[in-house]
mmCIF file of C-alpha atoms and ligand atoms in Angstrom:
data_model
loop_
_atom_site.group_PDB
_atom_site.id
_atom_site.type_symbol
_atom_site.label_atom_id
_atom_site.label_comp_id
_atom_site.label_asym_id
_atom_site.label_seq_id
_atom_site.Cartn_x
_atom_site.Cartn_y
_atom_site.Cartn_z
ATOM 1 C CA MET A 1 -17.391 19.259 14.738
ATOM 2 C CA SER A 2 -15.373 20.238 11.747
ATOM 3 C CA LYS A 3 -16.694 22.247 8.849
ATOM 4 C CA THR A 4 -18.296 20.565 5.819
ATOM 5 C CA LEU A 5 -18.188 21.778 2.216
ATOM 6 C CA SER A 6 -21.790 22.912 2.433
ATOM 7 C CA LYS A 7 -20.610 25.482 5.081
ATOM 8 C CA LEU A 8 -17.513 26.493 3.034
ATOM 9 C CA GLY A 9 -19.482 26.777 -0.255
ATOM 10 C CA GLU A 10 -18.249 26.404 -3.850
ATOM 11 C CA PHE A 11 -16.644 29.865 -3.960
ATOM 12 C CA GLY A 12 -15.069 29.453 -0.547
ATOM 13 C CA LEU A 13 -13.434 26.290 -1.753
ATOM 14 C CA ILE A 14 -12.301 27.901 -5.050
ATOM 15 C CA ALA A 15 -10.889 30.849 -3.062
ATOM 16 C CA GLN A 16 -8.913 28.418 -0.972
ATOM 17 C CA ILE A 17 -7.606 26.585 -4.015
ATOM 18 C CA ARG A 18 -6.668 29.899 -5.669
ATOM 19 C CA GLU A 19 -4.681 31.040 -2.601
ATOM 20 C CA ARG A 20 -2.801 27.765 -2.569
ATOM 21 C CA PHE A 21 -1.990 27.666 -6.211
ATOM 22 C CA PRO A 22 -0.828 31.123 -7.504
ATOM 23 C CA ALA A 23 -0.181 31.311 -11.269
ATOM 24 C CA PRO A 24 3.462 31.643 -12.469
ATOM 25 C CA ASP A 25 4.620 34.836 -14.096
ATOM 26 C CA GLY A 26 3.197 35.489 -17.604
ATOM 27 C CA VAL A 27 0.318 33.002 -17.105
ATOM 28 C CA THR A 28 -3.308 33.731 -16.204
ATOM 29 C CA GLY A 29 -4.377 30.911 -13.891
ATOM 30 C CA ILE A 30 -7.402 30.425 -11.541
ATOM 31 C CA GLY A 31 -9.883 33.290 -11.501
ATOM 32 C CA ASP A 32 -11.062 34.098 -14.939
ATOM 33 C CA ASP A 33 -13.239 32.135 -17.409
ATOM 34 C CA CYS A 34 -10.189 30.694 -19.003
ATOM 35 C CA ALA A 35 -6.520 30.212 -18.215
ATOM 36 C CA ILE A 36 -4.201 32.005 -20.616
ATOM 37 C CA LEU A 37 -0.884 30.417 -21.561
ATOM 38 C CA PRO A 38 1.638 32.178 -23.874
ATOM 39 C CA PRO A 39 2.360 30.221 -27.170
ATOM 40 C CA ALA A 40 5.386 27.933 -26.877
ATOM 41 C CA TYR A 41 7.617 28.495 -29.928
ATOM 42 C CA SER A 42 8.400 25.320 -31.928
ATOM 43 C CA LYS A 43 6.887 23.108 -29.364
ATOM 44 C CA ASP A 44 4.022 20.584 -29.549
ATOM 45 C CA THR A 45 1.426 20.861 -26.834
ATOM 46 C CA LEU A 46 0.637 17.551 -25.079
ATOM 47 C CA VAL A 47 -2.779 17.246 -23.453
ATOM 48 C CA SER A 48 -4.146 14.288 -21.350
ATOM 49 C CA THR A 49 -6.905 13.711 -18.859
ATOM 50 C CA ASP A 50 -7.638 11.095 -16.316
ATOM 51 C CA MET A 51 -10.635 10.437 -14.073
ATOM 52 C CA LEU A 52 -10.674 8.942 -10.599
ATOM 53 C CA VAL A 53 -14.096 7.768 -9.300
ATOM 54 C CA GLU A 54 -14.780 6.787 -5.696
ATOM 55 C CA GLY A 55 -15.604 3.127 -5.566
ATOM 56 C CA THR A 56 -13.870 2.358 -8.870
ATOM 57 C CA HIS A 57 -10.390 3.781 -8.406
ATOM 58 C CA PHE A 58 -10.259 4.320 -4.706
ATOM 59 C CA LEU A 59 -12.128 3.565 -1.461
ATOM 60 C CA LEU A 60 -12.609 6.589 0.818
ATOM 61 C CA LYS A 61 -12.128 4.530 3.886
ATOM 62 C CA ASP A 62 -8.736 3.117 2.717
ATOM 63 C CA ILE A 63 -6.921 6.149 1.111
ATOM 64 C CA ALA A 64 -5.753 9.126 3.083
ATOM 65 C CA PRO A 65 -6.871 12.453 1.364
ATOM 66 C CA TYR A 66 -3.216 13.507 0.986
ATOM 67 C CA ASP A 67 -2.379 10.406 -0.904
ATOM 68 C CA LEU A 68 -5.465 10.719 -3.139
ATOM 69 C CA GLY A 69 -4.429 14.317 -4.031
ATOM 70 C CA TRP A 70 -0.836 13.217 -4.722
ATOM 71 C CA LYS A 71 -1.938 10.251 -6.762
ATOM 72 C CA SER A 72 -4.506 12.299 -8.834
ATOM 73 C CA ALA A 73 -1.709 14.587 -9.960
ATOM 74 C CA ALA A 74 0.950 11.965 -10.226
ATOM 75 C CA VAL A 75 -0.934 9.650 -12.691
ATOM 76 C CA ASN A 76 -1.568 12.590 -14.963
ATOM 77 C CA LEU A 77 2.090 13.845 -14.990
ATOM 78 C CA SER A 78 3.053 10.311 -15.714
ATOM 79 C CA ASP A 79 1.191 10.541 -19.019
ATOM 80 C CA ILE A 80 3.222 13.546 -20.063
ATOM 81 C CA ALA A 81 6.455 11.768 -18.894
ATOM 82 C CA ALA A 82 5.359 8.813 -21.069
ATOM 83 C CA MET A 83 5.727 10.962 -24.259
ATOM 84 C CA GLY A 84 8.999 12.528 -23.042
ATOM 85 C CA GLY A 85 7.255 15.871 -22.371
ATOM 86 C CA LYS A 86 7.688 18.536 -19.716
ATOM 87 C CA PRO A 87 4.464 19.117 -17.709
ATOM 88 C CA THR A 88 3.378 22.803 -17.917
ATOM 89 C CA GLY A 89 0.074 22.947 -16.079
ATOM 90 C CA THR A 90 -2.946 20.970 -14.657
ATOM 91 C CA PHE A 91 -6.634 21.571 -14.417
ATOM 92 C CA LEU A 92 -8.637 19.957 -11.554
ATOM 93 C CA SER A 93 -12.375 19.271 -11.698
ATOM 94 C CA LEU A 94 -14.058 18.034 -8.594
ATOM 95 C CA ALA A 95 -17.535 16.587 -8.005
ATOM 96 C CA LEU A 96 -17.926 16.447 -4.261
ATOM 97 C CA PRO A 97 -20.751 15.534 -1.794
ATOM 98 C CA ALA A 98 -21.679 18.534 0.309
ATOM 99 C CA ARG A 99 -21.232 16.517 3.593
ATOM 100 C CA LEU A 100 -17.550 16.120 2.854
ATOM 101 C CA ASP A 101 -15.248 17.479 5.611
ATOM 102 C CA ALA A 102 -13.429 20.692 4.694
ATOM 103 C CA THR A 103 -10.250 19.403 6.370
ATOM 104 C CA TRP A 104 -10.384 16.329 4.161
ATOM 105 C CA MET A 105 -10.336 18.713 1.188
ATOM 106 C CA GLU A 106 -7.460 20.696 2.740
ATOM 107 C CA GLU A 107 -5.396 17.482 2.986
ATOM 108 C CA PHE A 108 -6.285 16.487 -0.594
ATOM 109 C CA LEU A 109 -5.066 19.857 -1.922
ATOM 110 C CA HIS A 110 -1.961 19.620 0.149
ATOM 111 C CA GLY A 111 -0.997 16.232 -1.437
ATOM 112 C CA TYR A 112 -1.950 17.559 -4.882
ATOM 113 C CA GLY A 113 0.130 20.681 -4.311
ATOM 114 C CA ASP A 114 3.182 18.843 -3.001
ATOM 115 C CA LEU A 115 3.263 16.512 -6.067
ATOM 116 C CA CYS A 116 2.911 19.438 -8.508
ATOM 117 C CA LYS A 117 5.526 21.519 -6.674
ATOM 118 C CA GLN A 118 8.033 18.673 -7.014
ATOM 119 C CA PHE A 119 7.675 18.843 -10.837
ATOM 120 C CA ASP A 120 7.146 22.653 -10.939
ATOM 121 C CA THR A 121 3.771 22.336 -12.449
ATOM 122 C CA PRO A 122 1.133 24.941 -11.703
ATOM 123 C CA LEU A 123 -2.603 24.377 -11.205
ATOM 124 C CA LEU A 124 -4.285 26.707 -13.695
ATOM 125 C CA GLY A 125 -8.021 26.048 -13.292
ATOM 126 C CA GLY A 126 -10.762 23.505 -13.071
ATOM 127 C CA ASP A 127 -14.401 23.169 -12.084
ATOM 128 C CA THR A 128 -16.098 22.439 -8.712
ATOM 129 C CA THR A 129 -19.501 20.994 -8.481
ATOM 130 C CA ALA A 130 -21.642 19.006 -5.988
ATOM 131 C CA SER A 131 -22.068 15.255 -6.280
ATOM 132 C CA PRO A 132 -25.107 13.497 -4.881
ATOM 133 C CA ASP A 133 -23.030 10.745 -3.400
ATOM 134 C CA ARG A 134 -19.470 9.819 -4.531
ATOM 135 C CA ILE A 135 -16.358 11.805 -5.150
ATOM 136 C CA CYS A 136 -15.206 12.171 -8.761
ATOM 137 C CA ILE A 137 -11.874 13.753 -9.643
ATOM 138 C CA ASN A 138 -10.821 14.701 -13.115
ATOM 139 C CA VAL A 139 -7.416 16.095 -13.827
ATOM 140 C CA THR A 140 -6.324 17.421 -17.211
ATOM 141 C CA VAL A 141 -2.615 17.987 -17.685
ATOM 142 C CA LEU A 142 -0.784 19.999 -20.316
ATOM 143 C CA GLY A 143 2.827 19.439 -21.442
ATOM 144 C CA GLU A 144 5.221 20.461 -24.051
ATOM 145 C CA CYS A 145 7.771 18.900 -26.269
ATOM 146 C CA PRO A 146 9.907 20.038 -29.260
ATOM 147 C CA THR A 147 7.806 19.779 -32.355
ATOM 148 C CA ARG A 148 7.514 16.071 -33.599
ATOM 149 C CA PHE A 149 9.920 14.713 -30.877
ATOM 150 C CA ALA A 150 7.286 13.119 -28.565
ATOM 151 C CA LYS A 151 7.725 9.394 -28.146
ATOM 152 C CA LYS A 152 4.709 7.422 -29.367
ATOM 153 C CA ARG A 153 3.522 3.901 -28.886
ATOM 154 C CA SER A 154 3.721 3.219 -32.562
ATOM 155 C CA ASP A 155 7.440 3.544 -33.174
ATOM 156 C CA ALA A 156 8.802 0.192 -31.926
ATOM 157 C CA LYS A 157 11.191 -1.457 -34.478
ATOM 158 C CA ILE A 158 12.201 -5.106 -34.873
ATOM 159 C CA GLY A 159 15.538 -5.639 -33.063
ATOM 160 C CA ASP A 160 14.813 -3.010 -30.408
ATOM 161 C CA LEU A 161 15.572 -3.838 -26.773
ATOM 162 C CA ILE A 162 12.546 -3.502 -24.403
ATOM 163 C CA CYS A 163 13.366 -1.606 -21.151
ATOM 164 C CA VAL A 164 11.675 -0.327 -18.001
ATOM 165 C CA THR A 165 12.769 2.397 -15.703
ATOM 166 C CA GLY A 166 12.172 0.683 -12.358
ATOM 167 C CA SER A 167 10.871 -2.272 -10.425
ATOM 168 C CA LEU A 168 7.526 -3.807 -11.391
ATOM 169 C CA GLY A 169 4.711 -5.244 -9.163
ATOM 170 C CA ASP A 170 5.286 -3.144 -6.074
ATOM 171 C CA SER A 171 2.076 -1.137 -6.455
ATOM 172 C CA ALA A 172 -0.011 -4.292 -7.115
ATOM 173 C CA GLY A 173 1.630 -5.956 -4.069
ATOM 174 C CA GLY A 174 0.773 -2.918 -2.025
ATOM 175 C CA LEU A 175 -2.854 -3.048 -3.160
ATOM 176 C CA LYS A 176 -3.071 -6.749 -2.424
ATOM 177 C CA ALA A 177 -1.664 -6.198 1.026
ATOM 178 C CA ILE A 178 -4.226 -3.432 1.713
ATOM 179 C CA LEU A 179 -7.184 -5.534 0.501
ATOM 180 C CA LYS A 180 -6.032 -8.541 2.481
ATOM 181 C CA GLY A 181 -5.266 -6.557 5.586
ATOM 182 C CA VAL A 182 -1.638 -7.783 5.753
ATOM 183 C CA LYS A 183 0.250 -6.515 8.801
ATOM 184 C CA ARG A 184 2.256 -3.467 7.829
ATOM 185 C CA ASP A 185 6.001 -4.203 8.406
ATOM 186 C CA ALA A 186 8.623 -2.043 6.719
ATOM 187 C CA ASP A 187 8.519 -4.003 3.371
ATOM 188 C CA VAL A 188 4.643 -4.023 3.267
ATOM 189 C CA GLN A 189 4.708 -0.294 3.991
ATOM 190 C CA LYS A 190 7.145 0.319 1.085
ATOM 191 C CA LEU A 191 4.795 -1.437 -1.339
ATOM 192 C CA ILE A 192 1.758 0.406 -0.054
ATOM 193 C CA ASP A 193 3.708 3.760 -0.373
ATOM 194 C CA ARG A 194 4.387 2.890 -4.059
ATOM 195 C CA HIS A 195 0.696 2.257 -4.505
ATOM 196 C CA TYR A 196 -0.537 5.474 -2.874
ATOM 197 C CA ARG A 197 2.327 7.815 -3.835
ATOM 198 C CA PRO A 198 3.651 6.866 -7.241
ATOM 199 C CA THR A 199 6.481 8.981 -8.774
ATOM 200 C CA PRO A 200 5.867 10.132 -12.341
ATOM 201 C CA ARG A 201 9.204 9.451 -14.232
ATOM 202 C CA VAL A 202 9.333 13.000 -15.682
ATOM 203 C CA ALA A 203 13.104 13.510 -15.546
ATOM 204 C CA GLU A 204 13.617 10.039 -16.982
ATOM 205 C CA GLY A 205 11.184 10.678 -19.837
ATOM 206 C CA LEU A 206 12.907 13.942 -20.660
ATOM 207 C CA GLU A 207 16.295 12.271 -20.962
ATOM 208 C CA LEU A 208 14.902 9.358 -23.002
ATOM 209 C CA ARG A 209 13.260 11.815 -25.340
ATOM 210 C CA LEU A 210 16.674 13.382 -26.142
ATOM 211 C CA ASN A 211 17.936 9.967 -27.251
ATOM 212 C CA LEU A 212 16.944 9.469 -30.944
ATOM 213 C CA GLY A 213 17.499 5.702 -30.755
ATOM 214 C CA VAL A 214 14.654 5.462 -28.178
ATOM 215 C CA HIS A 215 11.705 4.544 -30.311
ATOM 216 C CA ALA A 216 8.316 3.662 -28.622
ATOM 217 C CA MET A 217 7.543 4.745 -25.042
ATOM 218 C CA MET A 218 4.493 4.633 -22.658
ATOM 219 C CA ASP A 219 3.940 4.510 -18.868
ATOM 220 C CA ILE A 220 2.927 1.316 -17.203
ATOM 221 C CA SER A 221 -0.550 1.996 -15.672
ATOM 222 C CA ASP A 222 -2.447 -1.190 -16.450
ATOM 223 C CA GLY A 223 0.404 -3.777 -16.119
ATOM 224 C CA LEU A 224 3.347 -4.790 -18.270
ATOM 225 C CA GLY A 225 1.412 -7.542 -20.119
ATOM 226 C CA SER A 226 -1.341 -5.298 -21.209
ATOM 227 C CA ASP A 227 0.628 -2.117 -21.748
ATOM 228 C CA LEU A 228 3.303 -3.828 -23.832
ATOM 229 C CA GLN A 229 0.583 -5.247 -25.919
ATOM 230 C CA HIS A 230 -0.503 -1.704 -26.781
ATOM 231 C CA ILE A 231 2.974 -0.887 -28.160
ATOM 232 C CA LEU A 232 3.052 -4.186 -30.165
ATOM 233 C CA ASP A 233 -0.451 -3.526 -31.582
ATOM 234 C CA ALA A 234 0.338 0.178 -32.472
ATOM 235 C CA SER A 235 3.758 -0.760 -33.980
ATOM 236 C CA ASP A 236 2.695 -4.105 -35.593
ATOM 237 C CA VAL A 237 5.526 -6.061 -34.018
ATOM 238 C CA GLY A 238 5.946 -8.856 -31.463
ATOM 239 C CA ALA A 239 8.054 -9.238 -28.323
ATOM 240 C CA GLU A 240 9.993 -11.720 -26.228
ATOM 241 C CA ILE A 241 10.271 -10.991 -22.516
ATOM 242 C CA ASP A 242 12.777 -12.662 -20.270
ATOM 243 C CA LEU A 243 10.971 -13.263 -16.938
ATOM 244 C CA VAL A 244 14.181 -13.597 -15.061
ATOM 245 C CA ALA A 245 15.157 -10.060 -16.219
ATOM 246 C CA LEU A 246 12.047 -8.378 -14.717
ATOM 247 C CA PRO A 247 13.211 -5.972 -11.945
ATOM 248 C CA LEU A 248 11.662 -6.952 -8.656
ATOM 249 C CA SER A 249 12.288 -4.935 -5.542
ATOM 250 C CA LEU A 250 13.610 -6.617 -2.367
ATOM 251 C CA ALA A 251 10.446 -5.478 -0.575
ATOM 252 C CA LEU A 252 8.218 -7.327 -3.111
ATOM 253 C CA LYS A 253 10.363 -10.474 -2.901
ATOM 254 C CA HIS A 254 10.197 -10.455 0.887
ATOM 255 C CA VAL A 255 6.499 -9.822 1.111
ATOM 256 C CA CYS A 256 5.707 -12.428 -1.604
ATOM 257 C CA GLN A 257 7.805 -15.010 0.133
ATOM 258 C CA SER A 258 6.084 -14.567 3.446
ATOM 259 C CA GLN A 259 2.570 -14.351 1.996
ATOM 260 C CA GLY A 260 3.007 -17.110 -0.606
ATOM 261 C CA TRP A 261 2.322 -14.813 -3.523
ATOM 262 C CA ASP A 262 3.923 -15.108 -6.979
ATOM 263 C CA PRO A 263 5.994 -11.777 -7.584
ATOM 264 C CA LEU A 264 6.166 -12.443 -11.308
ATOM 265 C CA GLN A 265 2.380 -12.610 -11.517
ATOM 266 C CA LEU A 266 2.266 -9.217 -9.810
ATOM 267 C CA ALA A 267 5.002 -7.791 -12.089
ATOM 268 C CA VAL A 268 3.363 -8.808 -15.263
ATOM 269 C CA SER A 269 -0.363 -8.351 -14.537
ATOM 270 C CA GLY A 270 -0.406 -5.776 -11.769
ATOM 271 C CA GLY A 271 -0.825 -2.138 -12.739
ATOM 272 C CA GLU A 272 -0.107 1.296 -11.384
ATOM 273 C CA ASP A 273 3.743 1.182 -11.175
ATOM 274 C CA TYR A 274 3.947 4.202 -13.421
ATOM 275 C CA GLU A 275 7.410 3.205 -14.654
ATOM 276 C CA LEU A 276 8.273 4.042 -18.314
ATOM 277 C CA LEU A 277 8.315 1.098 -20.759
ATOM 278 C CA PHE A 278 10.301 1.916 -23.911
ATOM 279 C CA THR A 279 12.073 0.272 -26.861
ATOM 280 C CA CYS A 280 15.432 1.363 -28.182
ATOM 281 C CA THR A 281 18.328 0.227 -30.319
ATOM 282 C CA PRO A 282 21.147 -1.652 -28.409
ATOM 283 C CA GLN A 283 23.532 1.341 -29.345
ATOM 284 C CA ALA A 284 21.007 3.822 -27.843
ATOM 285 C CA GLU A 285 20.656 1.682 -24.670
ATOM 286 C CA ALA A 286 24.360 2.010 -24.107
ATOM 287 C CA MET A 287 24.001 5.802 -23.923
ATOM 288 C CA ILE A 288 21.028 5.941 -21.434
ATOM 289 C CA CYS A 289 22.061 7.432 -18.107
ATOM 290 C CA VAL A 290 18.807 7.106 -16.107
ATOM 291 C CA PRO A 291 18.285 3.789 -14.269
ATOM 292 C CA HIS A 292 16.667 1.152 -16.511
ATOM 293 C CA PHE A 293 16.501 -2.583 -16.960
ATOM 294 C CA VAL A 294 16.506 -4.521 -20.257
ATOM 295 C CA ILE A 295 13.676 -7.017 -20.081
ATOM 296 C CA GLY A 296 13.350 -8.276 -23.663
ATOM 297 C CA ARG A 297 13.434 -7.518 -27.370
ATOM 298 C CA ILE A 298 11.017 -6.580 -30.152
ATOM 299 C CA THR A 299 10.539 -9.288 -32.746
ATOM 300 C CA LYS A 300 8.569 -9.854 -35.885
ATOM 301 C CA ARG A 301 4.836 -10.179 -35.102
ATOM 302 C CA SER A 302 3.896 -13.819 -35.162
ATOM 303 C CA PRO A 303 1.202 -14.470 -37.693
ATOM 304 C CA VAL A 304 -2.236 -14.806 -36.109
ATOM 305 C CA GLN A 305 -3.111 -18.458 -35.783
ATOM 306 C CA PRO A 306 -6.720 -19.752 -35.967
ATOM 307 C CA GLY A 307 -8.296 -19.332 -32.535
ATOM 308 C CA MET A 308 -5.964 -16.436 -31.568
ATOM 309 C CA THR A 309 -7.386 -12.959 -31.049
ATOM 310 C CA LEU A 310 -5.632 -9.906 -32.597
ATOM 311 C CA THR A 311 -4.637 -8.628 -29.289
ATOM 312 C CA GLY A 312 -2.666 -11.181 -27.410
ATOM 313 C CA PRO A 313 -0.483 -13.222 -29.763
ATOM 314 C CA GLY A 314 2.472 -10.673 -29.606
ATOM 315 C CA ILE A 315 4.329 -11.654 -26.476
ATOM 316 C CA VAL A 316 6.490 -14.712 -25.839
ATOM 317 C CA TRP A 317 7.297 -15.051 -22.116
ATOM 318 C CA ARG A 318 10.832 -16.622 -21.792
ATOM 319 C CA GLY A 319 11.253 -18.699 -18.714
ATOM 320 C CA ALA A 320 7.577 -19.112 -17.972
ATOM 321 C CA SER A 321 6.170 -22.363 -16.786
ATOM 322 C CA PRO A 322 3.230 -23.496 -18.966
ATOM 323 C CA SER A 323 0.749 -22.737 -16.164
ATOM 324 C CA PHE A 324 2.220 -19.225 -15.747
ATOM 325 C CA ALA A 325 1.999 -18.513 -19.496
ATOM 326 C CA ASP A 326 -1.592 -19.753 -19.443
ATOM 327 C CA SER A 327 -2.616 -17.556 -16.518
ATOM 328 C CA ILE A 328 -0.887 -14.441 -18.097
ATOM 329 C CA GLY A 329 -2.714 -15.093 -21.286
ATOM 330 C CA LYS A 330 -5.981 -15.213 -19.482
ATOM 331 C CA SER A 331 -5.548 -12.454 -16.933
ATOM 332 C CA GLY A 332 -3.729 -9.782 -19.055
ATOM 333 C CA GLY A 333 -3.961 -6.355 -17.537
ATOM 334 C CA PHE A 334 -6.699 -4.147 -16.217
ATOM 335 C CA ASP A 335 -9.846 -3.431 -18.275
ATOM 336 C CA HIS A 336 -12.605 -1.291 -16.621
ATOM 337 C CA PHE A 337 -15.457 -3.004 -18.343
ATOM 338 C CA LYS A 338 -14.358 -6.632 -18.016
ATOM 339 C CA LYS A 339 -15.212 -8.503 -14.902
ATOM 340 C CA LYS A 340 -12.294 -10.502 -13.350
HETATM 341 P P1 LIG B 1 -17.222 29.486 -14.497
HETATM 342 O O1 LIG B 1 -18.612 29.569 -13.870
HETATM 343 O O2 LIG B 1 -16.993 30.630 -15.462
HETATM 344 O O3 LIG B 1 -16.945 28.165 -15.111
HETATM 345 P P2 LIG B 1 -16.143 28.877 -12.052
HETATM 346 O O4 LIG B 1 -16.819 29.687 -10.938
HETATM 347 O O5 LIG B 1 -16.500 27.496 -12.208
HETATM 348 O O6 LIG B 1 -16.173 29.702 -13.344
HETATM 349 O O7 LIG B 1 -14.586 28.996 -11.651
HETATM 350 C C1 LIG B 1 -13.927 30.202 -11.410
HETATM 351 C C2 LIG B 1 -12.428 29.946 -11.559
HETATM 352 O O8 LIG B 1 -12.007 29.001 -10.639
HETATM 353 C C3 LIG B 1 -12.003 29.493 -12.952
HETATM 354 O O9 LIG B 1 -10.766 30.129 -13.187
HETATM 355 C C4 LIG B 1 -11.856 28.084 -12.709
HETATM 356 O O10 LIG B 1 -10.840 27.540 -13.640
HETATM 357 C C5 LIG B 1 -11.314 27.996 -11.299
HETATM 358 N N1 LIG B 1 -11.686 26.724 -10.614
HETATM 359 C C6 LIG B 1 -12.933 26.267 -10.251
HETATM 360 N N2 LIG B 1 -12.845 25.090 -9.653
HETATM 361 C C7 LIG B 1 -11.554 24.736 -9.580
HETATM 362 C C8 LIG B 1 -10.795 23.650 -8.989
HETATM 363 N N3 LIG B 1 -11.385 22.593 -8.515
HETATM 364 N N4 LIG B 1 -9.456 23.704 -9.155
HETATM 365 C C9 LIG B 1 -8.826 24.753 -9.702
HETATM 366 N N5 LIG B 1 -9.438 25.845 -10.238
HETATM 367 C C10 LIG B 1 -10.745 25.838 -10.137
HETATM 368 MG MG1 LIG B 2 -17.009 26.444 -14.093
#
């Protein structure tokens, strides 16, 4: 039988983590009470944190530990990418049941480490504690960006184009395939891979940050419908989206066709694609080198009509059938405290 965490112990696990994640030169990482980072001259520090709870964000029986490690790091780096920042370090706090297999933990750290290596981001510390039952993973990520150049949600301007960096709905399609136990052919597997191993668009965010005509930016974690609404609310503007312009992967189209699912519904309401959503002037769009798709434009915010809520009136879906528009209006994106 393989070793459990109760055998390995808290300090055994921390020693393993420390060995796997050495600190870069000039930085004090794992091992002291605090990490020490040198000040970054004329840079803003970006900080974000995200929690993944067993049963809420993942099911232990479904997700491989490598993928969970990868995804825990990826969703955090995506928040730095969303501001146009460069990730500079992560902190990993773990609440783990003592019965957990030590090899499960090894695999988790392997996935976490591979994602971080790809983006040259060290693990600088964290906390390790026992959990009575479920696994809870909290990652904090640090990033940097030249002072006052981070891209915020509140900077969208009327007349801007609305763009995304890649196809939408794949992750939601992958999740649906997992939950429904769809047979895993090559296309289904592509969608599942996008669900379990998202790529944070760090290089894309860095390029977009250099373009001064790129105004508002965020990453799509909850779904286009719900995330675009955040930009509209923060910027006090409205939007028109051309449904025919939404980028859909061939894999998603094939799987939806064979399963009888609506790809547009997945692209608009499904989350976890971790593509960047941004607004920019038409002139700025012509200068963008990273792959991107124009999906609509920023308009004046339509006045709130009686019966409308403040969040929701901002988006006109061009090319939508009345039933689609109605279902989008009702389903929106993901909200942890609302039952579907
Ligand atoms: P303290 O009791 O002072 O909080 P700990 O024993 O919790 O210290 O942690 C010792 C060192 O190990 C610290 O540098 C801490 O950041 C690091 N550490 C603990 N758990 C983790 C983890 N899960 N991932 C990365 N570093 C960790
Ligand atoms: Mg501690």
